[in-house]
XYZ file of C-alpha atoms in Angstrom:
293
model
C 11.617 -10.765 56.274
C 9.325 -13.795 56.578
C 7.542 -12.259 59.589
C 6.845 -9.095 57.606
C 5.395 -10.981 54.639
C 1.852 -11.561 56.016
C 1.553 -7.881 56.910
C 2.698 -6.844 53.432
C 0.258 -9.224 51.781
C -2.548 -7.937 54.005
C -1.691 -4.339 53.129
C -1.831 -4.965 49.387
C -5.017 -7.015 49.780
C -6.706 -4.204 51.706
C -5.412 -1.602 49.235
C -6.841 -3.679 46.389
C -10.198 -3.925 48.150
C -10.330 -0.168 48.677
C -9.386 0.442 45.040
C -12.079 -1.906 43.743
C -14.702 -0.420 46.089
C -13.854 3.077 44.887
C -13.980 2.029 41.236
C -17.308 0.250 41.793
C -18.736 3.450 43.264
C -17.374 5.584 40.420
C -18.819 3.132 37.896
C -22.319 3.119 39.385
C -22.863 6.522 40.965
C -25.979 8.444 40.053
C -25.347 11.364 37.687
C -27.327 13.221 35.055
C -27.428 11.901 31.516
C -24.711 13.580 29.419
C -25.996 16.555 27.455
C -26.738 16.330 23.756
C -23.907 18.816 23.228
C -21.414 16.478 24.954
C -22.542 13.479 22.926
C -22.495 15.449 19.667
C -19.032 16.818 20.404
C -17.758 13.329 21.185
C -19.281 12.032 17.950
C -17.765 14.863 15.909
C -14.310 14.271 17.398
C -14.534 10.548 16.632
C -15.356 11.345 13.003
C -12.271 13.555 12.839
C -10.178 10.589 14.033
C -11.618 8.525 11.176
C -10.773 11.284 8.688
C -7.183 11.607 9.900
C -6.644 7.836 9.934
C -8.639 7.019 6.808
C -5.788 5.544 4.747
C -4.681 3.240 7.559
C -8.238 2.175 8.373
C -8.960 1.252 4.751
C -6.353 -1.498 5.077
C -8.352 -3.013 7.924
C -10.931 -5.272 6.282
C -12.814 -6.252 9.420
C -16.318 -6.429 7.944
C -18.073 -5.958 11.277
C -16.306 -2.625 11.871
C -17.231 -1.293 8.438
C -20.796 -2.496 8.974
C -20.856 -0.429 12.174
C -19.705 2.650 10.268
C -22.343 1.937 7.613
C -25.056 1.766 10.273
C -23.763 4.916 11.978
C -23.666 6.832 8.696
C -27.257 5.893 7.881
C -28.701 7.076 11.191
C -26.512 10.162 11.622
C -26.508 11.486 8.051
C -23.000 12.826 8.729
C -21.394 13.727 5.387
C -17.806 13.001 6.436
C -18.758 9.595 7.802
C -20.881 8.787 4.776
C -18.018 9.709 2.449
C -15.584 7.494 4.386
C -17.896 4.489 4.158
C -18.893 5.049 0.532
C -15.246 5.344 -0.526
C -14.418 2.042 1.206
C -17.497 0.440 -0.360
C -16.444 1.548 -3.829
C -12.741 0.719 -3.454
C -13.080 -2.610 -1.661
C -16.587 -4.025 -1.229
C -17.772 -3.363 -4.783
C -14.416 -4.343 -6.259
C -14.403 -7.836 -4.720
C -16.642 -10.867 -5.090
C -19.397 -11.401 -2.506
C -18.561 -13.671 0.432
C -20.034 -14.851 3.738
C -19.711 -11.320 5.169
C -21.538 -9.570 2.331
C -24.939 -9.682 4.154
C -23.543 -7.090 6.576
C -23.841 -4.664 3.688
C -26.579 -6.298 1.590
C -29.226 -7.454 4.025
C -31.109 -9.785 1.692
C -28.066 -11.368 0.074
C -27.699 -15.028 1.027
C -24.118 -16.232 0.534
C -22.895 -19.690 -0.313
C -21.673 -21.237 2.957
C -19.140 -24.060 2.599
C -18.917 -27.044 4.926
C -17.959 -26.181 8.507
C -14.524 -27.743 7.955
C -13.695 -24.643 5.907
C -13.983 -22.583 9.088
C -11.586 -24.481 11.342
C -9.648 -21.301 12.112
C -12.792 -19.416 13.124
C -13.728 -18.739 16.720
C -17.193 -19.856 17.881
C -18.580 -16.298 17.786
C -17.314 -15.854 14.212
C -19.158 -18.994 13.155
C -22.287 -17.705 14.883
C -21.975 -14.482 12.889
C -21.708 -16.503 9.672
C -24.878 -18.370 10.616
C -26.703 -15.182 11.647
C -25.885 -13.548 8.306
C -26.693 -16.574 6.151
C -29.270 -18.595 8.130
C -27.676 -21.611 6.450
C -29.621 -24.801 7.215
C -26.598 -27.081 7.253
C -24.704 -24.775 9.609
C -27.781 -24.582 11.864
C -27.413 -28.292 12.638
C -23.852 -27.936 13.924
C -23.414 -28.299 17.686
C -21.337 -25.121 17.982
C -24.246 -23.148 16.503
C -26.924 -24.864 18.564
C -24.939 -24.292 21.771
C -24.844 -20.546 21.126
C -28.631 -20.463 21.164
C -28.343 -20.853 24.943
C -27.845 -17.895 27.300
C -25.258 -19.774 29.380
C -22.996 -20.533 26.403
C -20.268 -18.125 27.502
C -19.966 -19.720 30.944
C -17.275 -17.788 32.846
C -17.960 -14.729 30.727
C -15.891 -12.416 32.945
C -12.830 -14.282 31.659
C -14.009 -13.759 28.071
C -15.378 -10.205 28.221
C -16.564 -9.953 24.617
C -18.273 -13.342 24.443
C -21.794 -12.304 25.470
C -21.798 -9.102 23.411
C -20.813 -11.018 20.266
C -23.493 -13.599 20.996
C -26.113 -10.861 21.401
C -25.041 -9.119 18.204
C -25.539 -12.373 16.301
C -28.974 -12.841 17.844
C -29.891 -9.290 16.837
C -28.796 -10.033 13.260
C -30.915 -13.177 13.304
C -33.925 -11.221 14.530
C -33.415 -8.608 11.835
C -33.321 -11.334 9.171
C -36.161 -13.491 10.570
C -33.731 -16.349 11.083
C -35.257 -18.566 13.778
C -38.215 -18.558 16.154
C -39.111 -14.971 17.068
C -40.145 -15.741 20.659
C -37.064 -17.836 21.390
C -34.748 -15.200 19.935
C -36.477 -12.430 21.910
C -36.095 -14.407 25.144
C -32.437 -15.158 24.400
C -31.790 -11.505 23.582
C -33.314 -10.418 26.886
C -31.291 -12.949 28.884
C -28.046 -11.882 27.223
C -28.808 -8.224 27.875
C -29.279 -8.987 31.575
C -25.849 -10.621 31.655
C -24.310 -7.593 29.937
C -25.933 -5.244 32.477
C -24.395 -7.346 35.245
C -20.993 -7.173 33.550
C -21.206 -3.402 33.209
C -22.187 -3.048 36.846
C -19.203 -4.917 38.242
C -16.498 -4.567 35.594
C -15.366 -0.955 35.973
C -12.601 -1.090 33.335
C -13.477 1.381 30.575
C -11.901 -0.631 27.796
C -12.937 -1.853 24.357
C -15.220 -4.480 25.904
C -16.878 -1.900 28.204
C -17.697 0.258 25.203
C -18.938 -2.800 23.313
C -21.315 -3.703 26.147
C -22.964 -0.286 26.198
C -23.153 -0.371 22.394
C -24.865 -3.768 22.495
C -27.550 -2.465 24.860
C -28.058 0.680 22.783
C -28.335 -1.269 19.513
C -30.939 -3.495 21.166
C -32.897 -0.357 22.125
C -32.487 -1.006 25.848
C -31.623 2.578 26.771
C -33.397 2.332 30.124
C -30.761 -0.157 31.283
C -27.848 2.138 30.387
C -26.709 4.138 33.393
C -25.786 7.750 32.590
C -22.431 7.253 34.311
C -21.497 4.511 31.848
C -21.994 6.865 28.922
C -20.130 9.649 30.715
C -17.180 7.377 31.460
C -16.958 6.431 27.781
C -17.057 10.105 26.808
C -14.332 10.872 29.373
C -12.231 7.962 28.087
C -12.108 9.385 24.557
C -8.528 10.247 23.657
C -7.510 13.759 22.657
C -7.286 12.630 19.028
C -10.958 11.616 19.077
C -10.532 7.843 19.179
C -10.677 5.134 21.812
C -8.462 2.172 22.694
C -8.389 -0.924 24.884
C -6.654 0.603 27.907
C -8.070 1.702 31.252
C -5.032 3.568 32.592
C -4.102 3.489 36.265
C -0.622 5.031 36.017
C -0.140 7.162 32.861
C 3.407 7.021 31.465
C 3.575 9.426 28.544
C 1.994 7.829 25.480
C 1.543 4.550 27.353
C 0.178 3.474 30.714
C 0.078 0.789 33.336
C -3.491 -0.319 33.744
C -6.218 -2.661 32.608
C -7.043 -4.020 29.173
C -10.167 -6.025 28.371
C -8.328 -9.194 29.362
C -5.357 -8.588 31.661
C -3.557 -5.834 33.523
C -0.454 -4.658 31.761
C 1.600 -1.964 30.083
C 0.187 -0.748 26.786
C 0.014 2.198 24.432
C -2.733 4.796 24.754
C -2.927 5.039 20.959
C -6.451 5.004 19.575
C -7.416 2.082 17.343
C -10.016 1.367 14.683
C -11.695 -1.480 16.578
C -12.640 0.575 19.626
C -13.293 3.787 17.712
C -15.712 2.275 15.176
C -17.782 1.037 18.100
C -17.620 4.458 19.735
C -18.811 6.133 16.530
C -21.833 3.836 16.238
C -22.654 4.194 19.936
C -22.626 8.000 19.789
C -24.747 7.936 16.617
C -27.306 5.702 18.374
C -27.359 7.941 21.442
C -27.915 11.032 19.298
C -30.701 9.249 17.433
C -32.302 8.314 20.768
C -32.102 11.938 21.915
C -34.177 12.967 18.892
C -36.930 10.409 19.456
């Protein structure tokens, strides 16, 4: 048994290398840009998922996701999508007092931002979002905010696959609100986009974070950097119900699969979720808008 062990380890190592090489090729091969019809169909199917799951989604008060649907509705002029957002706005946003997330929906609103000790449960990227939306002077002096003005903040970003995309989204919000030095923000945005392109090139897992990376490049207007195969893989990863999830299946097992998530390999459901699908909706809306330019 012991003598056979090195051979077994070598076999699985070689099999893993072949698998990764194949996936790298599939993730970077040269293909034509998906047709407008394909993108439109994917967008339409994602809207149908939102319609079917509207009641459940309205209980998810993730402001960033509803901001994405707001942005998508404004550039697509899709009636179903507009109705979904406007109903949420009326039932929840308008019915509650403004808070630190209100600038997502009211660009020129500047919220009261309490001392940083009130945000002890927040992750660094969430604090950066708060700063990007408020441009609060006191928060600007905090080390955790200053550190995220550097392109190398995320460090081993492959181990934290959404770190750079969140950082870029905050920078884009800051640019949109004239919060900071324009030249420094533009340089930081460019550096972060280069990191995201590198991540997309080598990380073949079509998961929530993969979709988020392509979305980040599209929102920044960097369509030239988006390989057609990346868009096609996202289209192909759309579930039959029109949504997306955080699973790159390797071995399908009914409604679940063994495969990759954004973080670790594992066994997970193939069920579509609001987090991935909202990003997919906005991405398809941006791609359709780009097609018309």
